[in-house]
Coordinates of C-alpha atoms in Angstrom, one line a residue:
M25 CA -32.0 84.7 -31.1
K26 CA -28.4 84.5 -33.0
K27 CA -29.3 84.2 -36.7
V28 CA -28.7 80.6 -37.6
L29 CA -29.3 78.5 -40.3
L30 CA -29.9 74.9 -40.8
V31 CA -28.3 73.3 -44.0
I32 CA -29.7 69.9 -45.3
M33 CA -27.5 67.3 -47.2
N34 CA -29.9 65.7 -49.8
K35 CA -29.2 63.5 -53.2
D36 CA -32.2 61.8 -54.8
N37 CA -34.4 61.4 -51.6
A38 CA -38.3 63.8 -52.6
E39 CA -40.2 62.5 -50.1
G40 CA -37.8 61.9 -47.6
L41 CA -36.7 65.6 -48.1
R42 CA -41.2 66.1 -48.0
R43 CA -41.4 64.8 -44.0
C44 CA -37.9 66.9 -43.7
L45 CA -39.0 69.7 -43.8
E46 CA -43.0 69.4 -43.2
S47 CA -41.0 68.6 -39.5
L48 CA -39.4 71.6 -39.6
S49 CA -42.1 73.4 -40.6
K50 CA -43.8 72.8 -37.1
Q51 CA -40.9 74.1 -34.8
K52 CA -42.4 75.7 -31.9
A53 CA -40.3 77.4 -29.7
C54 CA -37.7 78.7 -33.0
E55 CA -40.3 79.2 -36.1
L56 CA -39.5 78.2 -39.2
C57 CA -38.1 81.9 -41.1
S58 CA -38.6 84.4 -38.4
C59 CA -35.9 81.6 -36.3
F60 CA -34.2 80.1 -38.9
D61 CA -33.5 79.7 -42.9
V62 CA -32.4 76.6 -44.2
L63 CA -30.6 75.9 -47.2
I64 CA -30.9 72.3 -49.5
L65 CA -28.0 71.8 -51.2
D66 CA -28.4 68.6 -53.5
G67 CA -25.7 66.1 -54.4
G68 CA -27.3 66.3 -58.2
S69 CA -30.8 64.9 -57.5
N70 CA -32.4 62.8 -60.3
D71 CA -36.1 62.4 -58.2
D72 CA -38.1 65.4 -58.2
S73 CA -36.3 67.0 -54.5
A74 CA -35.8 70.4 -56.6
D75 CA -39.4 69.8 -57.2
V76 CA -40.2 69.7 -53.7
A77 CA -37.9 72.3 -52.6
Y78 CA -39.4 74.6 -55.2
E79 CA -42.8 73.5 -54.0
F80 CA -41.9 74.7 -50.7
A81 CA -40.0 77.5 -50.8
R82 CA -43.2 79.4 -52.5
N83 CA -44.9 79.9 -48.1
H84 CA -41.7 79.9 -46.9
P85 CA -39.1 81.7 -48.5
C86 CA -36.3 81.5 -46.6
V87 CA -36.2 78.1 -47.7
K88 CA -33.2 78.1 -50.4
F89 CA -32.6 75.3 -52.4
K90 CA -29.3 74.9 -54.5
V91 CA -27.1 72.4 -56.0
Q92 CA -23.1 71.4 -55.6
E93 CA -21.1 73.0 -57.0
I94 CA -18.5 70.8 -56.9
K95 CA -19.6 67.3 -56.6
G96 CA -17.9 64.4 -55.1
G97 CA -19.5 64.2 -51.5
V98 CA -21.2 65.2 -48.4
G99 CA -17.2 67.3 -47.6
P100 CA -17.5 69.5 -50.2
A101 CA -21.1 69.8 -49.9
R102 CA -20.0 71.3 -45.8
V103 CA -17.8 73.7 -47.3
E104 CA -19.8 75.4 -49.8
A105 CA -22.4 75.6 -47.2
V106 CA -19.9 77.1 -45.3
R107 CA -18.5 79.5 -46.9
Y108 CA -22.4 80.6 -48.1
A109 CA -23.4 80.5 -44.1
I110 CA -20.4 83.2 -43.8
D111 CA -21.4 85.3 -46.5
N112 CA -24.7 85.8 -45.5
G113 CA -24.0 86.3 -41.8
Y114 CA -25.3 83.5 -39.8
E115 CA -23.5 82.6 -36.1
V116 CA -25.4 79.8 -36.3
V117 CA -25.4 76.9 -38.5
I118 CA -27.3 73.4 -38.3
W119 CA -25.8 70.4 -40.1
G120 CA -28.6 68.0 -40.7
D121 CA -29.7 65.2 -43.4
S122 CA -33.1 64.9 -45.8
E123 CA -33.7 61.8 -44.3
N124 CA -33.6 63.7 -41.0
E125 CA -37.2 64.5 -38.8
Y126 CA -36.8 67.0 -36.2
S127 CA -38.8 66.9 -33.2
D128 CA -41.0 70.3 -32.7
S129 CA -38.1 72.0 -29.9
Y130 CA -35.2 70.9 -32.0
V131 CA -34.3 74.0 -33.5
S132 CA -34.3 75.5 -29.8
D133 CA -32.9 73.0 -27.8
I134 CA -29.6 73.0 -29.9
V135 CA -29.3 76.0 -30.2
N136 CA -29.3 77.1 -26.0
A137 CA -26.7 74.0 -25.7
L138 CA -24.4 75.8 -27.6
S139 CA -23.0 78.8 -24.8
S140 CA -20.2 80.8 -23.7
T141 CA -18.7 77.0 -22.5
C142 CA -19.7 75.0 -26.4
D143 CA -19.0 76.1 -29.8
I144 CA -19.8 72.9 -31.0
A145 CA -23.5 71.1 -30.2
S146 CA -24.8 67.2 -31.2
G147 CA -28.4 66.0 -30.0
R148 CA -30.1 62.5 -30.2
S149 CA -30.6 60.2 -33.2
V150 CA -33.5 57.9 -33.0
V151 CA -33.6 55.5 -35.1
R152 CA -36.6 54.0 -37.2
N153 CA -37.2 50.4 -36.4
D154 CA -37.9 49.7 -40.2
S155 CA -35.0 46.7 -40.8
L156 CA -32.9 44.1 -39.1
W157 CA -29.9 46.5 -40.2
S158 CA -31.3 49.4 -37.5
K159 CA -31.6 46.3 -35.1
L160 CA -27.2 45.6 -36.1
F161 CA -26.9 49.7 -36.5
Y162 CA -28.3 52.0 -34.6
W163 CA -25.4 53.2 -32.3
Y164 CA -23.9 54.0 -35.3
H165 CA -25.7 57.6 -34.7
N166 CA -26.2 57.4 -31.4
F167 CA -22.1 56.1 -30.3
H168 CA -22.0 60.1 -28.8
V169 CA -25.2 59.5 -26.6
I170 CA -23.9 55.6 -25.1
F171 CA -20.6 57.0 -24.9
R172 CA -20.1 59.8 -22.6
S173 CA -16.9 60.7 -23.3
I174 CA -17.9 60.5 -26.9
R175 CA -19.7 63.2 -26.4
A176 CA -17.2 66.0 -25.1
S177 CA -15.0 64.7 -28.7
H178 CA -16.9 64.7 -31.5
A179 CA -20.5 65.6 -33.3
P180 CA -22.4 63.6 -35.6
G181 CA -23.0 65.9 -38.8
N182 CA -26.4 65.1 -39.5
N183 CA -27.7 66.4 -36.1
E184 CA -25.2 69.3 -34.6
A185 CA -24.8 72.4 -34.9
T186 CA -21.8 74.6 -34.8
R187 CA -20.7 78.4 -34.6
A188 CA -19.5 80.4 -36.9
E189 CA -16.6 81.4 -35.9
V190 CA -15.3 78.2 -35.5
F191 CA -15.0 78.7 -39.4
K192 CA -12.2 80.9 -39.1
A193 CA -10.0 77.9 -38.0
V194 CA -11.0 75.1 -38.6
I195 CA -13.1 73.1 -42.1
Y196 CA -14.9 70.2 -43.0
P197 CA -12.1 68.0 -44.7
P198 CA -13.6 67.7 -48.7
I199 CA -13.4 64.3 -48.8
S200 CA -15.8 61.9 -49.9
R201 CA -17.6 60.4 -46.4
A202 CA -16.5 60.8 -42.4
D203 CA -15.4 64.2 -42.9
D204 CA -17.5 64.8 -39.3
F205 CA -15.3 62.7 -38.5
Y206 CA -12.3 64.7 -39.4
F207 CA -13.9 68.1 -38.2
S208 CA -14.7 66.4 -34.7
L209 CA -11.0 65.9 -34.6
L210 CA -9.2 69.0 -36.1
A211 CA -12.1 71.1 -33.9
L212 CA -10.6 69.4 -30.8
T213 CA -6.7 70.3 -31.2
R214 CA -7.6 74.1 -31.7
G215 CA -9.3 73.9 -28.9
F216 CA -12.9 74.2 -29.3
R217 CA -15.1 72.4 -26.7
F218 CA -18.6 70.1 -27.7
C219 CA -21.6 69.6 -26.4
Y220 CA -25.1 67.5 -25.7
S221 CA -28.4 67.9 -25.3
D222 CA -30.6 65.0 -25.0
D223 CA -33.7 67.4 -26.0
A224 CA -32.8 67.5 -29.4
V225 CA -34.0 65.0 -31.6
I226 CA -34.2 63.5 -35.2
K227 CA -35.0 60.2 -36.0
V228 CA -32.9 58.9 -39.0
S229 CA -33.1 55.7 -40.9
M230 CA -30.4 52.5 -41.3
P231 CA -29.9 51.3 -44.7
R232 CA -32.9 48.8 -44.8
S233 CA -30.7 45.8 -47.6
F234 CA -27.8 44.4 -47.1
R235 CA -26.8 45.4 -50.5
E236 CA -27.1 49.1 -49.0
V237 CA -25.5 48.7 -46.3
L238 CA -22.5 47.0 -47.9
A239 CA -22.8 50.6 -50.4
W240 CA -23.4 52.5 -46.5
Q241 CA -20.1 51.0 -45.5
R242 CA -17.5 50.4 -48.2
A243 CA -18.6 54.2 -48.5
R244 CA -18.0 55.2 -46.0
V245 CA -14.6 53.4 -45.4
K246 CA -13.8 54.8 -48.6
G247 CA -14.2 58.6 -47.1
V248 CA -12.1 57.8 -43.8
V249 CA -9.7 57.1 -46.0
E250 CA -9.8 59.5 -48.1
G251 CA -9.7 62.0 -45.0
A252 CA -6.4 60.1 -43.1
V253 CA -4.4 61.7 -46.2
V254 CA -5.9 65.0 -46.6
T255 CA -5.6 65.7 -42.4
G256 CA -1.9 64.5 -43.1
L257 CA -2.2 60.7 -41.4
K258 CA -0.9 58.2 -42.4
I259 CA -3.5 55.6 -41.4
P260 CA -6.9 56.7 -39.8
I261 CA -7.0 57.1 -36.4
D262 CA -10.0 55.1 -35.7
F263 CA -8.7 51.8 -37.9
P264 CA -6.6 50.3 -35.5
L265 CA -9.4 49.8 -32.7
W266 CA -11.8 48.0 -35.3
F267 CA -9.2 45.4 -36.6
L268 CA -8.5 44.3 -33.2
F269 CA -11.8 43.9 -33.3
A270 CA -12.3 42.5 -36.5
V271 CA -9.6 40.2 -35.7
S272 CA -10.4 39.7 -31.7
P273 CA -12.2 36.2 -32.0
G274 CA -9.6 34.4 -33.4
I275 CA -7.1 36.1 -30.7
A276 CA -9.8 34.7 -28.1
G277 CA -10.3 31.2 -29.7
F278 CA -6.6 30.9 -29.5
L279 CA -6.7 32.6 -25.7
M280 CA -8.4 29.0 -25.5
Y281 CA -6.2 27.2 -26.6
L282 CA -3.6 28.0 -24.7
I283 CA -5.9 28.3 -21.5
L284 CA -6.8 24.3 -22.5
I285 CA -2.5 22.8 -23.2
L286 CA -0.7 25.0 -20.4
S287 CA 0.2 24.3 -17.2
Y288 CA -0.5 27.0 -13.8
P289 CA 0.8 29.4 -13.9
V290 CA 1.7 29.9 -16.8
V291 CA -1.8 29.4 -18.1
V292 CA -2.8 32.3 -15.4
I293 CA -1.8 34.6 -18.5
P294 CA -4.3 34.2 -20.9
V295 CA -7.1 32.7 -18.7
V296 CA -7.2 36.9 -17.1
L297 CA -6.5 38.1 -21.2
F298 CA -9.7 36.0 -21.8
A299 CA -11.5 37.3 -19.2
F300 CA -10.6 40.9 -19.9
Y301 CA -11.9 40.5 -23.8
I302 CA -15.1 38.5 -21.7
A303 CA -16.4 41.5 -20.0
V304 CA -14.9 44.3 -22.1
L305 CA -18.0 42.6 -24.7
A306 CA -19.8 42.2 -21.8
K307 CA -20.0 46.2 -20.8
T308 CA -20.6 47.1 -24.2
A309 CA -23.6 45.1 -25.2
L310 CA -25.1 46.5 -21.6
S311 CA -24.0 49.8 -22.0
V312 CA -25.2 50.1 -25.7
G313 CA -28.6 47.7 -25.1
L314 CA -29.4 49.5 -21.9
A315 CA -29.1 53.3 -24.8
S316 CA -31.3 51.4 -27.1
G317 CA -35.0 52.8 -25.1
K318 CA -33.1 56.2 -26.4
C319 CA -31.6 55.7 -29.8
S320 CA -33.9 53.4 -30.9
E321 CA -37.9 53.0 -31.6
E322 CA -38.3 49.5 -30.9
A323 CA -35.8 48.2 -27.9
S324 CA -35.7 44.5 -26.2
P325 CA -33.8 42.6 -23.8
A326 CA -31.7 40.8 -26.6
S327 CA -30.7 44.9 -28.0
G328 CA -27.3 45.0 -26.4
L329 CA -26.2 41.5 -28.3
L330 CA -28.1 42.7 -31.9
A331 CA -26.1 45.9 -31.7
L332 CA -22.3 43.6 -30.8
A333 CA -22.8 42.3 -33.6
G334 CA -23.1 44.7 -36.0
M335 CA -20.6 46.2 -34.4
Y336 CA -18.3 43.0 -35.0
L337 CA -19.9 43.5 -38.4
H338 CA -18.8 47.0 -39.0
A339 CA -14.9 45.9 -37.4
V340 CA -15.2 43.1 -40.7
F341 CA -16.3 45.9 -43.3
T342 CA -13.6 48.2 -41.8
L343 CA -11.1 46.0 -41.8
V344 CA -11.7 44.0 -44.9
Y345 CA -12.7 47.0 -47.0
G346 CA -9.9 49.6 -45.0
V347 CA -6.9 47.2 -46.1
K348 CA -8.5 47.5 -50.1
Y349 CA -8.7 51.9 -49.9
L350 CA -5.7 51.5 -48.4
I351 CA -4.0 50.8 -50.7
R352 CA -6.2 51.8 -53.3
L353 CA -6.2 55.6 -52.9
G354 CA -2.0 54.9 -51.7
T355 CA -1.2 55.4 -54.5
K356 CA -3.2 58.0 -55.5
K357 CA -2.2 61.1 -52.6
N358 CA -0.9 63.6 -54.6
E359 CA -3.9 63.2 -56.7
V360 CA -6.8 63.6 -53.2
L361 CA -5.0 66.2 -51.9
A362 CA -5.0 68.5 -54.8
K363 CA -8.9 68.1 -56.1
A364 CA -9.1 68.7 -52.0
K365 CA -7.1 72.2 -52.6
E366 CA -8.9 72.9 -55.4
T367 CA -11.5 72.6 -53.3
L368 CA -11.1 74.1 -50.3
E369 CA -9.7 77.3 -52.4
K370 CA -12.1 78.1 -54.6
F371 CA -14.3 78.9 -51.4
N372 CA -12.0 80.6 -50.0
F373 CA -10.4 78.5 -46.8
G374 CA -6.8 76.7 -46.9
L375 CA -5.4 73.1 -46.8
D376 CA -4.1 74.4 -43.7
M377 CA -7.4 74.3 -42.1
V378 CA -7.9 70.3 -42.0
R379 CA -3.9 69.0 -41.7
L380 CA -4.0 67.4 -37.8
E381 CA -1.4 67.3 -36.1
L382 CA -1.0 63.3 -34.3
K383 CA 0.9 64.7 -31.2
A384 CA -1.6 67.4 -30.7
L385 CA -4.4 65.3 -31.3
I386 CA -3.5 62.3 -28.7
R387 CA -2.3 65.0 -26.4
K388 CA -6.4 66.4 -26.7
L389 CA -8.1 62.4 -26.9
A390 CA -6.3 61.7 -23.1
E391 CA -6.9 64.9 -21.3
P392 CA -9.1 63.8 -19.3
K393 CA -13.2 64.9 -20.6
Q394 CA -15.4 66.5 -18.8
H395 CA -19.7 65.7 -19.2

């Protein structure tokens, strides 16, 4: 068995951390401390997270607790964790979060997914049904599960195993959020291969209130814009699609207006475009609805429509916050880049490891995917 490190990101989530560690202590095929070690990387918690970690470590000495040396979100934490893994000779790094609860064979399942044809493996997330927002956003952690083409080019950062040798060529951008999104793009352009294990299952939660949703979306979009600056893109590569989705109801309304006022044969054009729009919505709702049984604790006939509504909200948040942070951070590019460079160099990595070449990325994304 390879030497495996499971990294848990944590901040102010003591009870979640306790449940997370308890689930890891119940691993069967690959047992804690005999098969894998745990590093809890803490973002400066003000609760009892440290006490929970040290109490657990008394019975499981392979569990280590470390406060981030450089604050600023998940990206800097991952860079620090990668340096820790390399310096301690780990061959595989599993990325997790203190909100995760792991199935009893998770570690063995996701490590076994790595093979001679796979460098980065992802698992399946089951979203707890603890609020309306879970029903609207259960797809968020499972884009790669719902859409098979995505799993060949992306692994979510809370449910991922990566060969340590990958980090010789590419590293996570040290940004506040969305570092896993950019890491996947960077790894893809460097020729690394992705795979997926349907058996590697974690339980996760979504924000439980509108205020929490706003905070999550704001932080997410800020991280995505930071990532574009650090990787060398003018705008985040997914923004055009989300922007188009956000304004699509207005476009559809305009097409309906044209259908009402135009006559044959000119009216055929808006009719075809409107039909295409409806078909895309229907296919998307059907895809996420069919996957809800695998991705959510509670599926229903309305799951697809609720998820579609959640995607639209996600698109609107991306549009609103995207414009805000593109303007705000656009004047601070040098500052953002300097901070990223400083963080990377502190842990002996270079800025070149997080720079994207747009043409190479487009070529990779356009390649036929093997599932």
